[in-house]
Amino acid sequence: MAETIAKNPEEEILPTARGPTPDPTAPSSSPPVSVSVSVSASNSQQCTASNKKPKKRPTVTPRTFTRFFTPRSSLTRGKKIGASRQALRDITASSAANRKKGGPRRSPGKDTIKLFEDDGLGFKDIEAEKRGKRKVSCSLDTTPDRSSPLKRMRRQSLMVSEDSGTDEGQGLRFEDLLGDQEAPEQLEFPKPIVRSRVRGPLGGTLHRDLGIATQSFGRVRLACASDWQSETTNFYSRPEDSHVCTNVVAPPPDRALPFCTASCNTNSLVAVGDEEGGIRLLESAKAGKPNFSRAYLTFRPHANAVLDLAFSSDDMLLATASGDQTSQIIDMPTQRAVYSLSGHVSSVKQIRFQPGGTNKVIATSSRDGSVQIWDLRCKGFDAPVRDVRTLLEPDDTSPISTHPLNGIMTWARSVNTIFEAHAGRQAVASVPVVSDKSTSTEDSPSKTERPGRRGDVSITALSFLQPGREHLLITASEANASVKLWDLRTTHNQRRGRATPLSTTRQPESHDKHRHFGLTSLALSGDGGRLYTLCRDNTVYAYSSSHLILGHAPELSSSTTRARRPGGPEKDGLGPLYGFRHPHFKAATFYVKLALRPAINNKTELLAVGSSDGCAVLFPTDEQYMQHKPTRPPKALNRDPPLTPTLQSRAGRPPLSRSSSGVGLSTRLNDTIPIYQHGSALVRGHDKEVTGLSWTSDGELVTVGDDFRARCWREGADARDLRMGGEKEGRRWGCGWAAADTDWDDDDG
């Protein structure tokens, strides 16, 4: 290669064909050296002879970077920024904020790159990593810089500072490009679904509602709920919490047997119905005036026994079910009956309002085996009501007295009737019969009932499902332990034959091997996930309300508007999951009921049942206590006075005896499901059978019994004091408390 050094200072040095023009302001440590290169010289030898690498414009500059990543819509003033541009701005802003927190800014050097900030403050210096350096090729055949395809867009006056010695940009801000428009809201992405870490009853209720298994939290969970007795042993009752039921139309010495009770939904008042047709309201609040021992209000809507009561959701209406084969809807502000439901031919067993807030749809069940649906919005007919009273004694010569009772009353019409709801009762299994007379398996009508009753199976209990499924109704009967599910949108007609339910649950397998037992009462849990039934075999069975129909069940969905055609096939339902028993829980009659307290006001869910043993029994429904194997039943408590009377043989009949001495019914049943015994008996509150129960809005329990008393049970530390105080100085007189294990009240226990 021929090289000649130009010694003439006037000789002009020509630049390379493709190389950039050197910056005259660039500092140099040595004077410039002029080199003349021949055409035949190679590229590598030229680069070696030069002390300075040729500089080329970078392919990515702040201007091209901004234009490439800026949508066309954002370059136009007065237009809204798109979602993608807004997301890019959020990402750039977050990274810029992190860099600001890193430390002081550095002056740009040879290893820094200047980027345009989104906040409009100018350029941003970012130190380039060594391994990420872009190697500049020395070849003269380097491809020239290509312009961005976005240069064809409409240009805007976007001035970007080219000065590398300052960080304060002279260009426009992004806010200036947007004009006076407000910044759009940032995008919110949904959080991932994870398992709830809520502990205690609320967490268990949530997991059960979602259909997932309850997660174990180890020692923390055991510490939160160490023993089920912490939920059931704090109930007590004082003498001032006891009310003696008397006849509301007779002098005070005349007592009336209470049959049922119902609590208001919006206040602390409790209604109690008796066998004389009277209703009394009692104040259950501890500081209420008057106290529980005195009646707040009394009236008599029926001339026969009141068997069931139900308040509307706003407590403005009270529904009654009576032994006079009618039901009444009473306006509570005036205590006058505004509707009469007359359509059954036997005693009305239960009455319920449909949930949902309308308080216009009512369901009633009767001993005649039918279920009737009433809609108060449908037109009825008005008729006067008169009360006829006379003495039936033969020596009485006083005339018959008649006077108007409540004036005009509207007689409602039934919109749907399910006849023979639980007909088809199977024959009872072979049991030794003492008498030679053949006994009928049907429930024959009594002398006081109408001839129209054909001896159908009595419907002892009914209940609507929770809101969202209020179009579904469940019923139970005295025949067996099966629960039937009905769709009220299906019109049932006696001409089309016997009504067919949506499904019928399976009976406990122990009943098929022994004999059938009827149900007396139904109750749904607070979340509607469990259905509890009280059976005559001294057991409370728990069902899954989501498995009342096995298989495809569109009727359980609240979005389904199409009702099933009448006469469709009947499906099977899942049997009970588990059960509750207690030594003091005995259901000898169909008057024994149950009631459930939902988990509200930081109080746990509890199930209360009556008993023919003279006490109520409390069961915790939290399924965390059911993860272990069922425990053995606790020993029966010795109480004074004895609660169960001795059976005496009548003349001409042998005395009743059990198959094996000292063996109860629960022992003879071969159970195939778990039976749990954790429950607490409320002792010394009643002397005879406890029938009706209800929970107040404050979470207190009200019980009624055959001893003509109604009691209010409260929660507090007085329960422990009554258990440990003894009978000294009459401290326990007229009181009741929840029984507990012997070592439960120990200070170190």
XYZ file of C-alpha atoms in Angstrom:
749
model
C 0.000 0.000 0.000
C 1.338 3.323 -1.008
C 1.017 5.996 1.614
C 2.095 9.615 1.410
C 1.975 12.007 4.255
C 0.721 15.426 3.203
C 3.346 17.963 4.234
C 1.675 20.846 2.492
C -0.582 22.567 5.061
C -2.805 23.917 2.330
C -3.573 20.452 1.013
C -7.199 19.523 1.760
C -7.931 16.241 3.428
C -10.859 14.432 1.877
C -13.181 12.405 4.099
C -14.133 8.830 3.386
C -16.906 8.186 0.995
C -19.437 6.940 3.583
C -17.916 8.005 6.870
C -19.398 10.831 8.913
C -17.862 14.282 9.006
C -15.682 14.641 12.072
C -16.864 17.016 14.728
C -14.590 20.050 14.793
C -15.451 20.696 18.432
C -14.452 17.217 19.595
C -11.387 17.349 21.874
C -8.201 15.634 20.732
C -5.017 14.813 22.578
C -2.808 14.992 19.462
C -2.771 17.233 16.384
C -4.702 15.952 13.420
C -2.860 13.679 11.072
C -3.810 13.669 7.417
C -3.717 10.343 5.618
C -4.184 9.807 1.911
C -5.522 6.415 0.923
C -5.267 4.898 -2.517
C -8.242 3.242 -4.201
C -6.690 -0.195 -4.118
C -6.164 -0.177 -0.334
C -8.117 -2.683 1.772
C -10.657 -1.698 4.441
C -8.859 -3.359 7.307
C -5.590 -1.625 6.622
C -7.371 1.714 6.466
C -8.956 1.198 9.921
C -5.613 0.199 11.356
C -3.859 3.264 10.028
C -6.488 5.588 11.510
C -6.132 6.611 15.167
C -9.849 7.369 15.403
C -12.799 5.105 14.600
C -15.362 6.545 12.234
C -18.472 7.805 13.944
C -21.892 6.994 12.635
C -25.278 8.174 13.652
C -26.954 5.665 15.979
C -29.881 3.797 14.504
C -31.987 4.574 17.578
C -32.206 8.207 18.616
C -34.578 9.876 21.060
C -36.553 11.249 18.149
C -36.918 7.929 16.341
C -37.619 6.121 19.631
C -40.423 8.535 20.478
C -41.928 8.439 17.018
C -41.736 4.647 16.769
C -43.499 4.005 20.062
C -46.046 6.802 19.715
C -49.334 5.787 18.017
C -50.688 7.989 15.313
C -53.736 8.810 17.398
C -51.536 10.265 20.160
C -49.746 12.644 17.782
C -52.979 14.450 16.991
C -54.049 17.128 19.392
C -57.457 16.861 21.042
C -57.811 13.096 20.597
C -58.047 10.528 23.388
C -55.061 8.294 24.145
C -55.571 4.635 23.354
C -55.391 1.838 25.883
C -52.057 0.484 24.564
C -50.439 3.912 24.724
C -51.722 4.445 28.237
C -50.280 1.074 29.305
C -46.908 2.045 27.799
C -46.958 5.338 29.680
C -47.679 3.525 32.954
C -44.751 1.156 32.413
C -42.349 3.970 31.507
C -43.503 6.116 34.439
C -43.002 3.290 36.943
C -39.464 2.573 35.668
C -38.623 6.273 35.692
C -39.811 6.528 39.289
C -37.589 3.619 40.289
C -34.591 5.236 38.637
C -35.228 8.469 40.459
C -35.033 6.659 43.771
C -31.719 5.005 42.839
C -29.445 8.023 43.497
C -28.074 11.207 41.913
C -28.104 11.608 38.183
C -24.902 11.058 36.228
C -23.613 13.261 33.488
C -23.727 11.579 30.114
C -20.604 9.783 29.044
C -19.510 7.416 26.394
C -21.383 4.524 28.083
C -24.735 6.318 28.515
C -27.812 6.466 26.317
C -30.289 9.359 26.400
C -33.991 8.493 26.332
C -36.940 10.819 26.227
C -39.020 10.747 29.422
C -42.807 10.457 29.334
C -43.237 13.119 31.963
C -41.828 15.744 29.595
C -38.730 16.592 31.656
C -36.342 15.939 28.777
C -33.805 13.171 28.291
C -33.057 10.325 30.641
C -29.517 8.979 31.017
C -29.263 5.218 31.289
C -25.913 3.533 31.664
C -25.400 0.904 29.027
C -24.067 -2.480 30.048
C -20.760 -3.554 28.626
C -22.112 -6.776 27.279
C -24.909 -4.860 25.617
C -22.620 -2.473 23.696
C -23.285 -2.187 20.040
C -20.149 -2.860 18.046
C -19.557 -0.364 15.279
C -18.342 -1.944 12.086
C -15.302 -0.485 10.367
C -16.491 -1.547 6.944
C -17.070 1.106 4.368
C -19.957 -0.934 3.015
C -22.075 -0.216 6.097
C -25.733 0.168 5.251
C -26.883 3.739 5.685
C -29.413 4.673 8.325
C -32.937 3.857 7.315
C -35.667 6.198 8.243
C -38.534 4.959 10.389
C -41.717 4.073 8.544
C -43.549 6.423 10.890
C -41.863 9.398 9.193
C -44.663 9.303 6.671
C -47.093 10.287 9.414
C -48.277 13.814 9.800
C -45.467 15.650 11.508
C -45.966 17.573 14.669
C -43.845 20.258 16.198
C -42.114 17.963 18.621
C -38.919 19.675 19.611
C -36.356 17.484 21.260
C -33.161 18.897 22.678
C -30.011 17.651 20.988
C -27.727 19.095 23.597
C -25.958 16.321 25.499
C -24.686 18.573 28.244
C -28.029 19.270 29.966
C -30.965 17.135 31.170
C -33.639 19.769 30.928
C -35.396 19.140 27.639
C -36.754 21.897 25.517
C -39.338 19.710 23.824
C -43.066 19.538 24.423
C -44.580 17.590 27.259
C -46.992 14.740 26.646
C -49.587 16.764 28.507
C -49.153 19.483 25.881
C -49.815 16.956 23.156
C -52.984 15.805 24.895
C -54.283 19.337 25.287
C -56.873 19.963 28.028
C -58.214 16.416 28.047
C -58.347 14.573 31.348
C -56.120 11.555 31.713
C -58.072 8.311 31.314
C -58.503 5.989 34.268
C -55.846 3.372 34.777
C -56.708 -0.181 33.884
C -57.610 -2.410 36.826
C -56.818 -6.068 36.446
C -58.746 -8.662 38.545
C -56.886 -10.251 41.380
C -56.166 -13.974 41.145
C -58.517 -16.316 42.988
C -56.816 -17.827 45.996
C -57.988 -19.901 48.916
C -59.507 -17.828 51.690
C -57.456 -17.594 54.848
C -60.416 -16.603 57.014
C -60.554 -18.738 60.124
C -63.416 -19.650 62.399
C -67.119 -20.038 61.568
C -67.097 -17.366 58.840
C -64.314 -19.101 56.959
C -66.007 -22.460 57.281
C -69.264 -20.996 55.988
C -67.477 -19.458 52.996
C -65.676 -22.696 52.126
C -68.854 -24.728 52.472
C -70.780 -22.303 50.262
C -68.100 -22.521 47.549
C -67.995 -26.302 47.796
C -64.332 -26.612 48.802
C -62.799 -28.430 51.713
C -61.962 -26.459 54.812
C -58.243 -25.799 55.027
C -56.441 -26.802 58.183
C -54.446 -24.042 59.825
C -52.567 -26.193 62.298
C -52.091 -24.934 65.815
C -53.589 -21.548 65.099
C -56.930 -23.061 64.219
C -56.955 -25.386 67.197
C -56.301 -22.433 69.449
C -59.184 -20.476 67.910
C -61.727 -23.237 68.569
C -60.324 -25.640 71.095
C -63.593 -27.167 72.316
C -67.207 -27.122 71.182
C -68.351 -26.489 74.752
C -67.124 -22.907 74.470
C -70.136 -22.252 72.195
C -72.898 -24.062 74.098
C -72.153 -23.844 77.841
C -72.635 -20.089 78.373
C -76.454 -20.097 78.460
C -78.439 -19.436 81.634
C -81.901 -18.287 82.734
C -82.910 -16.341 85.866
C -86.312 -16.248 87.625
C -87.153 -12.947 85.918
C -86.602 -14.691 82.550
C -89.561 -17.035 83.121
C -93.149 -16.338 82.041
C -96.223 -18.304 83.159
C -98.770 -18.594 80.330
C -102.357 -17.904 81.377
C -105.586 -17.747 79.419
C -105.810 -14.365 77.730
C -109.629 -14.181 78.130
C -109.930 -15.807 81.555
C -108.823 -14.762 85.054
C -105.074 -15.137 85.767
C -105.297 -18.438 87.715
C -106.524 -20.167 84.564
C -103.408 -21.368 82.725
C -103.001 -22.136 79.018
C -100.564 -24.619 77.556
C -98.127 -22.936 75.121
C -97.607 -24.737 71.815
C -95.378 -22.557 69.637
C -93.258 -19.434 69.572
C -91.853 -17.063 66.918
C -89.456 -14.111 67.171
C -89.628 -10.786 65.379
C -87.005 -10.021 62.760
C -86.493 -6.322 63.510
C -86.948 -6.076 67.284
C -86.691 -8.135 70.463
C -90.378 -9.099 70.823
C -91.400 -12.767 70.870
C -94.876 -14.174 70.152
C -96.184 -17.258 72.005
C -99.316 -19.148 70.950
C -101.307 -21.379 73.343
C -103.932 -24.101 73.198
C -106.793 -21.648 73.847
C -106.156 -19.690 70.644
C -104.462 -16.782 72.399
C -101.247 -14.997 71.442
C -99.016 -12.976 73.757
C -96.005 -10.805 72.958
C -93.060 -10.881 75.376
C -90.076 -8.533 75.609
C -86.900 -10.612 75.446
C -84.396 -7.764 75.893
C -82.638 -7.912 79.256
C -83.271 -4.236 79.998
C -86.669 -4.129 78.300
C -89.828 -2.750 79.887
C -91.813 -4.709 80.946
C -89.501 -7.646 81.584
C -89.954 -11.138 80.174
C -92.120 -12.326 83.070
C -94.943 -9.929 82.115
C -96.836 -9.883 78.828
C -96.251 -6.936 76.545
C -99.479 -7.496 74.554
C -102.193 -10.190 74.375
C -105.019 -10.959 71.923
C -107.003 -13.996 70.776
C -107.439 -14.535 67.015
C -108.633 -18.188 67.161
C -111.045 -20.225 69.219
C -108.830 -23.313 68.941
C -105.177 -24.048 69.567
C -102.517 -22.042 67.734
C -100.071 -24.640 66.402
C -97.599 -22.426 64.538
C -96.622 -18.772 64.107
C -94.524 -16.887 61.542
C -93.626 -13.192 61.192
C -93.131 -11.432 57.879
C -89.716 -9.976 57.092
C -90.808 -6.486 58.220
C -92.801 -7.773 61.259
C -95.927 -5.986 60.051
C -97.821 -9.249 59.516
C -98.188 -12.323 61.718
C -99.352 -15.621 60.200
C -101.063 -18.216 62.401
C -101.825 -21.913 61.906
C -104.661 -23.211 64.066
C -106.433 -26.388 64.963
C -109.700 -24.863 63.685
C -108.515 -25.767 60.140
C -107.868 -22.136 59.192
C -104.984 -19.702 59.138
C -105.080 -15.965 59.614
C -102.884 -13.057 58.587
C -102.905 -10.499 61.396
C -101.994 -6.847 61.016
C -99.713 -6.285 64.011
C -100.208 -2.500 64.450
C -103.949 -3.094 64.977
C -103.889 -6.793 66.019
C -106.767 -7.453 63.605
C -107.032 -10.308 61.125
C -106.996 -8.951 57.578
C -106.884 -12.263 55.683
C -108.322 -15.681 56.384
C -106.846 -18.781 54.708
C -109.554 -21.419 54.694
C -109.071 -24.430 52.445
C -107.813 -27.338 54.526
C -110.114 -29.990 55.931
C -107.997 -30.716 58.991
C -105.694 -28.996 61.463
C -103.080 -26.693 59.942
C -99.653 -27.818 61.095
C -97.260 -25.158 59.786
C -97.281 -21.842 57.948
C -94.388 -19.975 56.300
C -93.810 -16.733 54.372
C -91.886 -16.973 51.117
C -88.520 -15.183 51.433
C -87.692 -12.388 49.058
C -89.314 -9.309 50.576
C -92.825 -9.408 49.080
C -94.522 -11.006 52.120
C -97.459 -11.888 49.885
C -96.884 -15.594 49.161
C -97.618 -18.040 51.974
C -97.448 -21.833 52.228
C -99.450 -23.955 54.667
C -99.353 -27.665 55.471
C -102.105 -29.671 57.101
C -102.929 -32.975 58.669
C -105.090 -33.732 55.630
C -101.897 -34.425 53.644
C -102.055 -31.353 51.408
C -99.892 -28.267 50.913
C -101.546 -25.059 49.751
C -99.943 -21.924 48.311
C -101.668 -18.591 48.924
C -101.018 -15.308 47.119
C -102.448 -12.286 48.907
C -102.129 -10.236 45.712
C -104.848 -12.320 44.073
C -108.391 -11.111 44.492
C -110.412 -12.844 47.188
C -113.842 -12.094 48.542
C -114.852 -10.014 51.557
C -117.308 -11.299 54.142
C -118.295 -10.280 57.664
C -117.002 -12.300 60.550
C -119.070 -12.882 63.647
C -118.215 -14.637 66.887
C -120.910 -16.919 68.324
C -120.651 -17.794 72.010
C -122.983 -19.930 74.112
C -122.807 -22.213 77.100
C -123.332 -25.907 76.435
C -124.636 -26.685 79.893
C -128.246 -28.036 79.888
C -129.341 -25.832 82.796
C -128.256 -22.651 81.078
C -131.164 -20.641 79.663
C -129.236 -17.584 78.499
C -129.720 -16.726 74.806
C -127.001 -17.158 72.237
C -124.905 -13.995 71.948
C -123.408 -12.926 68.652
C -121.290 -9.887 67.955
C -119.003 -8.829 65.122
C -115.388 -9.934 65.396
C -112.869 -7.746 63.603
C -115.541 -6.495 61.171
C -114.916 -7.345 57.510
C -112.235 -9.892 56.590
C -110.841 -10.894 53.202
C -110.974 -14.605 52.434
C -107.955 -15.430 50.313
C -107.909 -17.989 47.520
C -105.420 -20.796 47.062
C -103.382 -20.480 43.850
C -101.761 -23.916 43.972
C -102.547 -27.059 45.931
C -100.486 -30.231 46.279
C -102.833 -33.030 47.266
C -101.507 -36.206 48.874
C -98.010 -34.750 48.987
C -96.530 -37.702 50.880
C -99.017 -40.404 49.932
C -97.907 -43.940 49.183
C -96.870 -44.750 52.696
C -95.136 -48.092 52.876
C -96.201 -50.743 55.291
C -94.390 -50.795 58.589
C -91.843 -53.545 59.067
C -92.850 -56.598 60.997
C -93.127 -55.703 64.680
C -94.599 -57.941 67.373
C -98.222 -56.984 67.862
C -99.932 -57.778 71.167
C -103.523 -57.435 70.000
C -105.146 -59.743 67.457
C -106.917 -56.831 65.780
C -105.517 -55.760 62.436
C -104.052 -52.280 62.540
C -104.146 -49.931 59.565
C -101.007 -48.143 58.443
C -102.966 -45.040 57.412
C -103.730 -42.124 59.676
C -107.520 -42.267 59.997
C -109.503 -39.070 60.637
C -110.745 -38.287 64.113
C -114.365 -37.695 65.093
C -114.029 -33.911 65.044
C -112.644 -33.733 61.493
C -114.634 -33.314 58.305
C -115.748 -36.390 56.401
C -113.813 -35.179 53.361
C -110.521 -36.165 54.913
C -109.453 -39.546 53.565
C -106.763 -40.381 56.072
C -103.780 -39.023 54.132
C -100.309 -38.780 55.589
C -99.951 -35.649 57.715
C -97.518 -32.990 56.467
C -95.749 -32.062 59.673
C -93.189 -29.518 58.384
C -92.393 -27.344 55.371
C -89.856 -24.681 54.480
C -88.837 -22.497 51.553
C -85.264 -22.587 50.342
C -82.984 -19.568 50.736
C -83.464 -16.398 48.632
C -82.531 -17.126 45.049
C -84.241 -20.515 45.280
C -87.462 -19.326 46.900
C -89.473 -21.019 44.159
C -88.539 -24.371 45.721
C -90.366 -25.840 48.713
C -89.369 -28.784 50.907
C -91.840 -30.823 52.936
C -91.681 -33.583 55.547
C -94.295 -35.953 56.914
C -95.073 -38.329 59.713
C -94.629 -41.349 57.425
C -90.843 -41.537 57.085
C -87.637 -39.536 57.183
C -87.674 -38.620 53.476
C -87.737 -34.969 52.404
C -89.513 -33.990 49.190
C -88.630 -31.042 46.987
C -91.338 -29.177 45.032
C -91.263 -26.505 42.338
C -94.029 -23.995 43.045
C -94.009 -22.811 39.437
C -95.539 -26.141 38.452
C -99.302 -26.162 38.729
C -100.612 -29.295 40.386
C -104.130 -30.471 39.678
C -105.958 -33.353 41.275
C -107.486 -34.294 37.920
C -104.035 -35.056 36.507
C -103.381 -37.613 39.170
C -101.136 -37.598 42.182
C -98.618 -34.754 42.327
C -95.005 -35.702 41.616
C -92.181 -33.870 43.409
C -88.881 -32.897 41.844
C -86.993 -35.298 44.083
C -87.215 -37.360 47.243
C -84.228 -37.841 49.505
C -83.166 -41.267 50.638
C -83.939 -42.446 54.126
C -81.207 -43.430 56.552
C -80.279 -47.041 55.941
C -80.845 -47.822 59.599
C -84.567 -47.101 59.120
C -84.845 -49.645 56.327
C -83.416 -52.300 58.628
C -85.477 -51.356 61.708
C -88.645 -49.341 60.988
C -89.659 -45.952 59.639
C -89.686 -42.766 61.723
C -91.383 -39.501 60.809
C -90.019 -35.961 60.848
C -91.350 -33.186 63.060
C -89.469 -30.051 61.997
C -87.133 -28.562 59.366
C -84.542 -25.769 59.484
C -82.049 -24.341 56.987
C -78.598 -23.089 57.939
C -77.757 -19.406 57.650
C -76.036 -19.826 54.283
C -78.571 -22.346 53.034
C -75.936 -25.033 52.562
C -77.318 -27.474 55.137
C -80.819 -28.726 55.872
C -81.503 -30.043 59.386
C -84.426 -32.347 60.137
C -85.664 -33.539 63.517
C -86.591 -37.211 63.384
C -88.658 -39.299 65.775
C -85.723 -41.689 66.258
C -84.167 -39.042 68.577
C -81.745 -37.854 65.899
C -81.185 -34.605 64.007
C -80.082 -35.377 60.444
C -78.070 -32.965 58.267
C -78.552 -32.865 54.473
C -76.742 -30.983 51.723
C -79.245 -28.591 50.170
C -77.246 -28.593 46.930
C -77.721 -32.373 46.618
C -81.437 -32.602 47.175
C -81.469 -33.563 43.489
C -78.819 -35.915 42.146
C -77.658 -35.461 38.595
C -78.629 -32.628 36.283
C -80.783 -30.217 38.284
C -81.583 -26.974 36.404
C -84.385 -26.302 38.898
C -81.810 -25.452 41.577
C -80.481 -22.575 39.477
C -81.963 -19.155 40.115
C -81.553 -18.227 36.425
C -83.869 -21.003 35.254
C -87.289 -19.572 34.395
C -88.825 -22.649 32.828
C -90.779 -24.808 35.233
C -90.974 -28.552 34.994
C -94.116 -29.934 33.441
C -96.472 -31.647 35.888
C -96.223 -35.392 36.004
C -92.526 -35.476 35.164
C -90.161 -38.102 36.511
C -89.222 -38.014 40.177
C -85.496 -37.903 40.864
C -83.525 -39.182 43.819
C -81.870 -36.995 46.410
C -78.855 -37.634 48.562
C -79.465 -39.047 52.008
C -78.267 -37.487 55.276
C -74.576 -36.721 55.684
C -74.368 -37.041 59.478
C -76.516 -36.725 62.570
C -76.686 -35.381 66.134
C -77.779 -37.228 69.272
C -77.713 -36.587 73.000
C -78.746 -38.630 76.045
C -81.332 -35.966 76.999
C -82.705 -35.506 73.491
C -85.921 -37.501 73.053
C -88.664 -36.767 70.524
C -91.656 -38.656 71.872
C -94.296 -36.478 70.144
C -94.634 -34.445 66.958
C -94.854 -31.245 69.027
C -91.068 -31.295 69.624
C -89.448 -28.793 67.250
C -86.032 -27.377 66.391
C -84.714 -23.867 65.648
C -81.438 -22.581 64.230
C -79.561 -19.391 65.099
C -77.603 -18.017 62.130
C -74.075 -16.712 62.601
C -74.729 -12.996 63.168
C -73.420 -10.289 65.517
C -70.151 -12.196 66.125
C -72.120 -15.175 67.407
C -71.682 -18.696 66.103
C -74.371 -20.786 64.453
C -76.206 -23.039 66.904
C -78.980 -25.583 66.587
C -81.523 -25.854 69.424
C -83.954 -28.778 69.748
C -86.729 -29.485 72.194
C -86.991 -32.730 74.090
C -89.506 -34.896 75.880
C -86.906 -35.207 78.640
C -87.802 -31.750 79.973
C -84.883 -29.755 78.574
C -83.629 -28.133 75.412
C -80.360 -29.286 73.824
C -77.853 -27.126 71.930
C -75.655 -28.465 69.111
C -72.862 -26.487 67.394
C -73.158 -26.772 63.618
C -69.577 -25.800 62.792
C -68.194 -28.773 60.896
C -64.676 -28.273 62.225
C -65.802 -30.290 65.251
C -66.770 -33.163 62.947
C -63.364 -33.876 61.431
C -62.599 -36.509 64.031
C -64.384 -39.749 64.727
C -67.657 -39.484 66.638
C -67.182 -39.682 70.377
C -69.067 -41.897 72.754
C -72.257 -40.430 74.208
C -71.734 -38.691 77.549
C -73.373 -40.072 80.609
C -76.819 -38.822 81.488
C -76.852 -36.055 84.052
C -78.532 -36.579 87.397
C -81.103 -33.850 87.853
C -83.660 -33.053 90.468
C -86.626 -33.537 90.027
C -86.764 -36.516 87.626
C -87.887 -35.488 84.180
C -89.326 -38.670 82.662
C -92.469 -40.074 84.331
C -92.691 -43.797 84.955
C -94.863 -45.691 82.489
C -97.797 -47.452 84.128
C -99.729 -50.288 82.553
C -103.385 -49.761 81.820
C -106.064 -52.268 82.670
C -106.249 -55.041 80.133
C -102.947 -54.113 78.413
C -99.481 -55.383 79.168
C -96.883 -52.756 80.136
C -94.547 -51.448 77.452
C -91.025 -52.856 77.600
C -87.891 -52.597 75.522
C -86.282 -55.523 73.783
C -83.196 -55.323 76.013
C -82.967 -53.707 79.402
C -80.913 -50.508 79.509
C -80.511 -50.303 75.737
C -81.952 -47.243 74.020
C -83.327 -46.780 70.542
C -80.143 -45.138 69.289
C -78.166 -48.207 70.333
C -80.434 -50.604 68.454
C -80.135 -48.654 65.195
C -77.295 -49.765 62.947
C -76.141 -46.353 61.746
C -74.181 -46.095 58.510
C -73.450 -42.347 58.804
C -71.446 -40.488 61.473
C -73.434 -39.640 64.582
C -72.002 -36.894 66.796
C -72.775 -36.503 70.477
C -71.340 -33.040 71.197
C -74.221 -31.069 72.657
C -75.195 -29.296 75.883
C -78.503 -29.700 77.709
C -80.230 -26.682 79.291
C -81.205 -28.177 82.637
C -83.549 -27.057 85.427
C -85.411 -24.635 83.150
C -88.482 -26.808 82.528
C -90.085 -29.701 84.342
C -91.921 -31.277 81.394
C -91.621 -31.688 77.650
C -90.061 -28.746 75.781
C -91.874 -28.263 72.462
C -91.443 -24.912 70.709
C -88.228 -22.875 70.334
C -87.147 -19.675 68.612
C -84.060 -17.455 68.474
C -84.427 -13.707 68.981
C -82.761 -11.075 66.824
C -80.147 -10.641 69.589
C -79.215 -14.335 69.575
C -81.101 -15.361 72.731
C -83.161 -18.553 72.953
C -86.846 -18.732 73.929
C -88.364 -22.111 74.839
C -91.896 -23.175 75.777
C -92.901 -26.376 77.553
C -95.788 -28.376 78.920
C -95.139 -26.887 82.378
C -97.038 -23.744 81.207
C -93.779 -21.770 81.104
C -91.868 -19.810 78.534
C -88.193 -19.159 79.271
C -85.554 -16.858 77.821
C -81.972 -18.173 77.819
C -79.147 -15.634 77.708
C -75.404 -15.913 77.198
C -72.981 -14.812 79.888
C -70.651 -15.727 82.729
C -73.609 -16.400 85.061
C -73.853 -19.913 83.605
C -70.518 -20.900 85.139
C -71.475 -19.275 88.431
C -74.706 -21.276 88.600
C -72.910 -24.535 87.832
C -70.281 -24.011 90.532
C -72.252 -22.049 93.153
C -74.379 -24.895 94.478
C -77.745 -24.639 96.238
C -76.502 -22.477 99.125
C -78.889 -19.691 100.161
C -81.233 -20.530 97.298
C -78.899 -19.214 94.622
C -80.271 -21.668 92.052
C -83.954 -21.185 92.822
C -85.930 -20.671 89.618
C -82.800 -20.748 87.476
C -81.565 -22.855 84.597
C -78.161 -23.309 83.020
C -76.270 -25.233 80.386
C -74.699 -28.447 81.628
C -70.976 -29.030 81.025
C -68.344 -31.648 81.727
C -67.033 -31.987 85.261
C -63.637 -30.435 84.566
C -64.842 -27.778 82.125
C -65.213 -25.042 84.772
C -61.826 -25.672 86.387
C -59.594 -22.619 86.497
C -56.726 -24.423 84.771
C -58.976 -26.279 82.306
